[in-house]
C-alpha positions as MATLAB code, in Angstrom:
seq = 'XXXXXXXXXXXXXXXXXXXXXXXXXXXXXXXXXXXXXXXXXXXXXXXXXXXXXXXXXXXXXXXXXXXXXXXXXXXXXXXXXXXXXXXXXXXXXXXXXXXXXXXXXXXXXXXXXXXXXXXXXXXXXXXXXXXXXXXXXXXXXXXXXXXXXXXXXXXXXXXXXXXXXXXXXXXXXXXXXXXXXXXXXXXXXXXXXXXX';
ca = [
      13.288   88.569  114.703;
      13.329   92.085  115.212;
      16.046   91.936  118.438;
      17.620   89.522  116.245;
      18.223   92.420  113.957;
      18.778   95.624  115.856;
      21.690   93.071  117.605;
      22.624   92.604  113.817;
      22.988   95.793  113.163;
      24.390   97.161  116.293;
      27.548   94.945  116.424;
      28.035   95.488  112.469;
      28.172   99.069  113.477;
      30.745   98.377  116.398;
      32.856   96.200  113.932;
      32.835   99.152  110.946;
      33.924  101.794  113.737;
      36.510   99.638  114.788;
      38.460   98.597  111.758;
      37.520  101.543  109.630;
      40.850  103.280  107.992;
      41.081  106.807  108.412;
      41.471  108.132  104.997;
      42.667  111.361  104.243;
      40.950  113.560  101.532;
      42.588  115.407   99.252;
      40.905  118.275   97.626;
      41.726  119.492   94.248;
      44.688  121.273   94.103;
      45.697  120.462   97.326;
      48.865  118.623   97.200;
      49.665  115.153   98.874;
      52.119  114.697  101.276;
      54.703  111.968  101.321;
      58.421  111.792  102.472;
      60.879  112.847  100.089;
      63.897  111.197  101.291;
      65.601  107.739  101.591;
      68.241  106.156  102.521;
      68.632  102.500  101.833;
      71.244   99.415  102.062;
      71.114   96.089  100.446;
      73.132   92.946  100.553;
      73.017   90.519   97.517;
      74.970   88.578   95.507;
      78.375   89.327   93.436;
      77.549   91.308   90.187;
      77.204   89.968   86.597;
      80.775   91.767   85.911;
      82.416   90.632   89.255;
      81.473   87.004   88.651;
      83.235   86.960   85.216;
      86.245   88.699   86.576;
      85.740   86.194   89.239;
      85.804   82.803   87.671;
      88.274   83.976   85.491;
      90.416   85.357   88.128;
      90.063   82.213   89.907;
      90.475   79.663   86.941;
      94.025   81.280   86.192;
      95.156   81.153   89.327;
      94.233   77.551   89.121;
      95.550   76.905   86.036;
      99.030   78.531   87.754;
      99.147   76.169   90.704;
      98.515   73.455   88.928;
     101.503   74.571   86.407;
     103.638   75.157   89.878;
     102.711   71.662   91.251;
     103.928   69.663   88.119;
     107.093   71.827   87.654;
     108.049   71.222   91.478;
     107.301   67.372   91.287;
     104.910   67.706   94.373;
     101.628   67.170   93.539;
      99.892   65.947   96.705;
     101.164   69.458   98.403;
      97.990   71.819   98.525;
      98.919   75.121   98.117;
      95.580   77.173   98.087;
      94.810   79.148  101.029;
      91.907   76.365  102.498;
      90.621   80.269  104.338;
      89.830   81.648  100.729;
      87.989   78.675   99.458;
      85.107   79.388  102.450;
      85.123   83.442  101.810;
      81.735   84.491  100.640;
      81.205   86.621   97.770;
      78.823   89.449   97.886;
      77.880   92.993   97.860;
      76.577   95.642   99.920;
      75.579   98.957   98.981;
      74.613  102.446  100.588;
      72.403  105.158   98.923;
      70.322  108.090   98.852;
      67.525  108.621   96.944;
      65.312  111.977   96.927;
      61.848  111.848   95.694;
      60.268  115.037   93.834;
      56.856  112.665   92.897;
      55.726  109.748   94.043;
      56.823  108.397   90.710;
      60.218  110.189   90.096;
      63.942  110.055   92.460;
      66.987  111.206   92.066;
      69.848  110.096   93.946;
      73.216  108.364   94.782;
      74.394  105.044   95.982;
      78.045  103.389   97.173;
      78.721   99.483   96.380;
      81.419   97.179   97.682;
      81.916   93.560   95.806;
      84.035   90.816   97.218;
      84.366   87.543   95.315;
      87.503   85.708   95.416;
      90.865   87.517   95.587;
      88.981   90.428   93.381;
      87.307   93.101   95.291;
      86.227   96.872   93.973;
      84.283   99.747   94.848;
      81.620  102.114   92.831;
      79.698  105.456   93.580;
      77.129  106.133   91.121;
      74.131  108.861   90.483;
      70.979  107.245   89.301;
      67.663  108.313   88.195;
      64.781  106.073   89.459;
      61.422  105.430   88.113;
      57.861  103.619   90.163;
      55.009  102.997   89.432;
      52.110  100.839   91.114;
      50.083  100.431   94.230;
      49.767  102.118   97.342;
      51.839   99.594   99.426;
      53.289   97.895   96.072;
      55.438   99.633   93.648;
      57.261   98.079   90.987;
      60.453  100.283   89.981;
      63.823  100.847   87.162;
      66.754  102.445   87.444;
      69.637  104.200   85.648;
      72.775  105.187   87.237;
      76.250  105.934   85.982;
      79.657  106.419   87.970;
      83.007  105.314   88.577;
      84.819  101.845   89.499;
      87.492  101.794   91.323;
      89.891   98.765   92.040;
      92.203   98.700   94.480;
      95.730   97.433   93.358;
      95.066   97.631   89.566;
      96.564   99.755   86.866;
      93.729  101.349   86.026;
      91.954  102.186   89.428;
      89.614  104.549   88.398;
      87.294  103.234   85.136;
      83.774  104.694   84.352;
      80.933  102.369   85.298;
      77.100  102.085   84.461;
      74.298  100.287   86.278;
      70.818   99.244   85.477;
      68.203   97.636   87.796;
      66.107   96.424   84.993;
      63.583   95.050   87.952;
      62.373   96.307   91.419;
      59.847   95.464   93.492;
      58.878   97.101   96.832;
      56.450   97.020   99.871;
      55.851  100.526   99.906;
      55.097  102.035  103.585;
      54.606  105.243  104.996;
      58.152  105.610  106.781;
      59.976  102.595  105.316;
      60.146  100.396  102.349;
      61.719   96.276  101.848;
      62.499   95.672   98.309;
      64.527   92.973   96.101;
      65.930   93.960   92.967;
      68.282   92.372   89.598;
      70.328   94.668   88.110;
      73.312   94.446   85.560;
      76.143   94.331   84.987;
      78.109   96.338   87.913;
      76.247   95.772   90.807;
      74.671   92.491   92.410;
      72.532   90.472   90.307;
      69.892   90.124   92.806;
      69.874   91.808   96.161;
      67.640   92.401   98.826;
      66.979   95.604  101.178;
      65.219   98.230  103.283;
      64.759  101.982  103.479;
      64.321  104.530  106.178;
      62.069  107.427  104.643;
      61.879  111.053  106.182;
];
Protein backbone atom coordinates (compact mmCIF):
# COMPACT_ATOMS: atom_id res chain seq x y z
CA UNK A 1 0.00 0.00 0.00
CA UNK A 2 2.65 2.24 0.74
CA UNK A 3 4.57 1.76 -2.99
CA UNK A 4 1.14 1.94 -4.12
CA UNK A 5 1.22 5.47 -2.89
CA UNK A 6 4.63 7.02 -3.25
CA UNK A 7 3.86 5.69 -7.21
CA UNK A 8 0.59 7.78 -6.59
CA UNK A 9 2.11 10.55 -5.74
CA UNK A 10 5.14 10.56 -7.86
CA UNK A 11 3.34 10.43 -11.27
CA UNK A 12 0.66 13.10 -9.91
CA UNK A 13 3.72 15.18 -9.44
CA UNK A 14 5.07 14.40 -13.07
CA UNK A 15 1.51 15.15 -14.49
CA UNK A 16 1.20 18.78 -12.41
CA UNK A 17 4.84 19.72 -13.77
CA UNK A 18 3.85 18.88 -17.05
CA UNK A 19 0.62 20.65 -17.78
CA UNK A 20 1.08 23.40 -15.26
CA UNK A 21 0.49 27.07 -16.98
CA UNK A 22 3.06 29.46 -16.36
CA UNK A 23 1.31 32.36 -14.92
CA UNK A 24 2.66 35.61 -14.73
CA UNK A 25 2.31 37.75 -11.51
CA UNK A 26 1.57 41.03 -11.47
CA UNK A 27 2.46 43.10 -8.53
CA UNK A 28 0.60 46.12 -7.51
CA UNK A 29 1.21 48.87 -9.51
CA UNK A 30 2.95 47.10 -11.95
CA UNK A 31 1.20 47.37 -15.16
CA UNK A 32 0.09 44.43 -17.52
CA UNK A 33 1.23 44.03 -20.76
CA UNK A 34 -0.88 43.30 -23.79
CA UNK A 35 -0.68 44.36 -27.53
CA UNK A 36 -2.14 47.52 -28.38
CA UNK A 37 -2.75 47.16 -31.95
CA UNK A 38 -5.02 45.37 -34.53
CA UNK A 39 -5.73 45.03 -37.64
CA UNK A 40 -8.67 42.99 -38.72
CA UNK A 41 -10.88 41.93 -41.95
CA UNK A 42 -14.23 40.36 -42.10
CA UNK A 43 -16.48 39.04 -44.78
CA UNK A 44 -20.30 38.85 -44.11
CA UNK A 45 -23.35 39.45 -45.51
CA UNK A 46 -24.91 42.69 -47.40
CA UNK A 47 -25.93 45.38 -44.79
CA UNK A 48 -29.43 46.14 -43.38
CA UNK A 49 -29.30 49.48 -45.69
CA UNK A 50 -27.78 47.72 -48.81
CA UNK A 51 -30.44 45.01 -48.76
CA UNK A 52 -33.30 47.61 -48.88
CA UNK A 53 -31.59 49.57 -51.56
CA UNK A 54 -31.15 46.17 -52.93
CA UNK A 55 -34.53 44.62 -53.29
CA UNK A 56 -35.76 47.76 -54.20
CA UNK A 57 -33.21 48.39 -56.75
CA UNK A 58 -33.86 45.07 -58.07
CA UNK A 59 -37.79 45.00 -57.92
CA UNK A 60 -37.82 48.23 -60.23
CA UNK A 61 -35.73 47.05 -62.54
CA UNK A 62 -38.08 44.17 -62.66
CA UNK A 63 -41.00 45.95 -62.71
CA UNK A 64 -39.17 47.86 -65.98
CA UNK A 65 -38.51 44.71 -67.96
CA UNK A 66 -41.51 43.41 -67.45
CA UNK A 67 -43.10 46.94 -68.68
CA UNK A 68 -40.44 46.57 -71.80
CA UNK A 69 -41.55 42.94 -72.54
CA UNK A 70 -45.36 43.74 -72.87
CA UNK A 71 -44.77 47.02 -74.81
CA UNK A 72 -42.44 45.06 -77.39
CA UNK A 73 -44.97 42.08 -77.74
CA UNK A 74 -42.10 39.56 -76.85
CA UNK A 75 -42.59 38.05 -73.81
CA UNK A 76 -40.76 34.71 -73.96
CA UNK A 77 -37.40 36.92 -74.78
CA UNK A 78 -35.32 37.01 -71.41
CA UNK A 79 -33.62 40.00 -71.12
CA UNK A 80 -31.82 39.88 -67.64
CA UNK A 81 -28.23 39.38 -67.63
CA UNK A 82 -28.51 35.26 -66.50
CA UNK A 83 -24.42 36.45 -65.05
CA UNK A 84 -26.11 38.92 -62.49
CA UNK A 85 -28.72 36.60 -61.21
CA UNK A 86 -25.60 34.17 -59.74
CA UNK A 87 -23.45 37.38 -58.36
CA UNK A 88 -23.15 37.12 -54.64
CA UNK A 89 -23.84 39.87 -52.40
CA UNK A 90 -21.57 40.67 -49.59
CA UNK A 91 -19.15 42.74 -47.77
CA UNK A 92 -15.71 42.92 -46.74
CA UNK A 93 -14.12 45.28 -44.56
CA UNK A 94 -10.51 46.45 -43.41
CA UNK A 95 -9.68 48.18 -40.04
CA UNK A 96 -7.52 49.30 -37.39
CA UNK A 97 -8.20 49.34 -34.03
CA UNK A 98 -5.71 50.66 -31.16
CA UNK A 99 -6.21 49.56 -27.69
CA UNK A 100 -5.30 52.03 -24.65
CA UNK A 101 -7.04 49.21 -21.98
CA UNK A 102 -7.91 46.01 -22.29
CA UNK A 103 -11.44 47.31 -22.24
CA UNK A 104 -11.23 50.52 -24.43
CA UNK A 105 -10.10 50.97 -28.67
CA UNK A 106 -10.09 53.45 -30.82
CA UNK A 107 -9.82 53.05 -34.39
CA UNK A 108 -10.81 53.00 -38.14
CA UNK A 109 -12.24 50.59 -40.59
CA UNK A 110 -12.95 50.54 -44.71
CA UNK A 111 -16.18 48.51 -46.06
CA UNK A 112 -17.09 47.49 -49.58
CA UNK A 113 -20.91 46.14 -50.26
CA UNK A 114 -21.94 44.47 -53.45
CA UNK A 115 -25.54 43.31 -53.87
CA UNK A 116 -27.11 43.45 -57.14
CA UNK A 117 -26.30 46.25 -59.62
CA UNK A 118 -25.79 48.56 -56.26
CA UNK A 119 -22.38 48.66 -54.84
CA UNK A 120 -20.76 51.50 -52.30
CA UNK A 121 -17.96 52.15 -50.17
CA UNK A 122 -17.55 53.60 -46.37
CA UNK A 123 -14.54 54.66 -44.07
CA UNK A 124 -15.57 55.19 -40.64
CA UNK A 125 -13.84 56.02 -37.02
CA UNK A 126 -15.31 53.99 -34.25
CA UNK A 127 -14.96 53.74 -30.62
CA UNK A 128 -15.04 50.12 -29.27
CA UNK A 129 -15.98 48.76 -25.99
CA UNK A 130 -15.10 44.71 -24.26
CA UNK A 131 -15.63 43.29 -21.66
CA UNK A 132 -15.35 39.50 -20.45
CA UNK A 133 -12.99 36.62 -20.09
CA UNK A 134 -9.52 36.05 -20.63
CA UNK A 135 -9.90 34.16 -24.00
CA UNK A 136 -13.72 35.40 -24.35
CA UNK A 137 -14.72 38.92 -24.72
CA UNK A 138 -17.98 40.07 -25.64
CA UNK A 139 -17.77 43.68 -27.37
CA UNK A 140 -20.01 47.16 -28.96
CA UNK A 141 -19.19 49.54 -31.17
CA UNK A 142 -19.81 53.09 -32.44
CA UNK A 143 -18.45 54.46 -35.53
CA UNK A 144 -19.41 57.31 -37.82
CA UNK A 145 -18.10 58.24 -41.45
CA UNK A 146 -18.86 58.74 -44.92
CA UNK A 147 -20.68 56.67 -47.84
CA UNK A 148 -19.74 56.96 -50.92
CA UNK A 149 -21.52 55.59 -54.15
CA UNK A 150 -20.07 55.38 -57.18
CA UNK A 151 -22.25 56.75 -60.13
CA UNK A 152 -24.86 58.55 -57.93
CA UNK A 153 -25.72 62.17 -57.52
CA UNK A 154 -24.90 62.38 -54.26
CA UNK A 155 -21.55 60.36 -53.90
CA UNK A 156 -20.45 61.45 -50.78
CA UNK A 157 -23.40 61.11 -47.79
CA UNK A 158 -22.53 60.87 -44.01
CA UNK A 159 -22.91 57.38 -42.59
CA UNK A 160 -23.16 55.78 -39.01
CA UNK A 161 -22.56 52.22 -37.83
CA UNK A 162 -23.33 50.24 -34.78
CA UNK A 163 -22.25 46.65 -33.92
CA UNK A 164 -24.83 46.25 -31.29
CA UNK A 165 -23.14 42.53 -30.71
CA UNK A 166 -19.56 41.04 -30.74
CA UNK A 167 -18.18 38.15 -29.65
CA UNK A 168 -14.48 37.11 -29.72
CA UNK A 169 -11.91 34.31 -28.90
CA UNK A 170 -9.53 36.49 -27.41
CA UNK A 171 -5.69 35.28 -27.85
CA UNK A 172 -2.48 36.58 -27.11
CA UNK A 173 -1.43 37.61 -30.81
CA UNK A 174 -4.74 37.11 -32.64
CA UNK A 175 -8.41 37.18 -32.18
CA UNK A 176 -11.69 35.27 -34.49
CA UNK A 177 -14.84 37.06 -33.87
CA UNK A 178 -18.53 37.27 -35.48
CA UNK A 179 -20.44 40.27 -35.12
CA UNK A 180 -24.33 42.02 -36.21
CA UNK A 181 -24.25 45.40 -36.73
CA UNK A 182 -26.74 47.99 -38.32
CA UNK A 183 -27.66 49.56 -40.57
CA UNK A 184 -24.45 50.40 -42.92
CA UNK A 185 -22.39 47.60 -42.66
CA UNK A 186 -23.08 43.69 -42.88
CA UNK A 187 -25.65 42.33 -40.72
CA UNK A 188 -23.62 39.53 -39.56
CA UNK A 189 -20.02 38.96 -40.46
CA UNK A 190 -17.32 36.93 -39.46
CA UNK A 191 -13.39 37.66 -38.96
CA UNK A 192 -9.86 37.58 -37.56
CA UNK A 193 -7.21 39.91 -36.19
CA UNK A 194 -3.48 40.10 -36.21
CA UNK A 195 -2.42 41.88 -32.81
CA UNK A 196 1.11 43.55 -32.27
Amino acid sequence: MKKLFIALVLMGTVFANTFAQEYEVVETGEEFDFNNNEVYLTVGTPSGMGLIIGMFSAAFKGIGEAFAKSASGNSTEATADPAKKNEAAFTLTGGYNYYFTDKFALGAFASYEKFSDFDFFTTQAKITGQYGWEHFKIYHSLSAGIMIVPGSEKAVNFMGDLTWLGLKADFEDFTVFVESSIPSTALVKVGASFKF
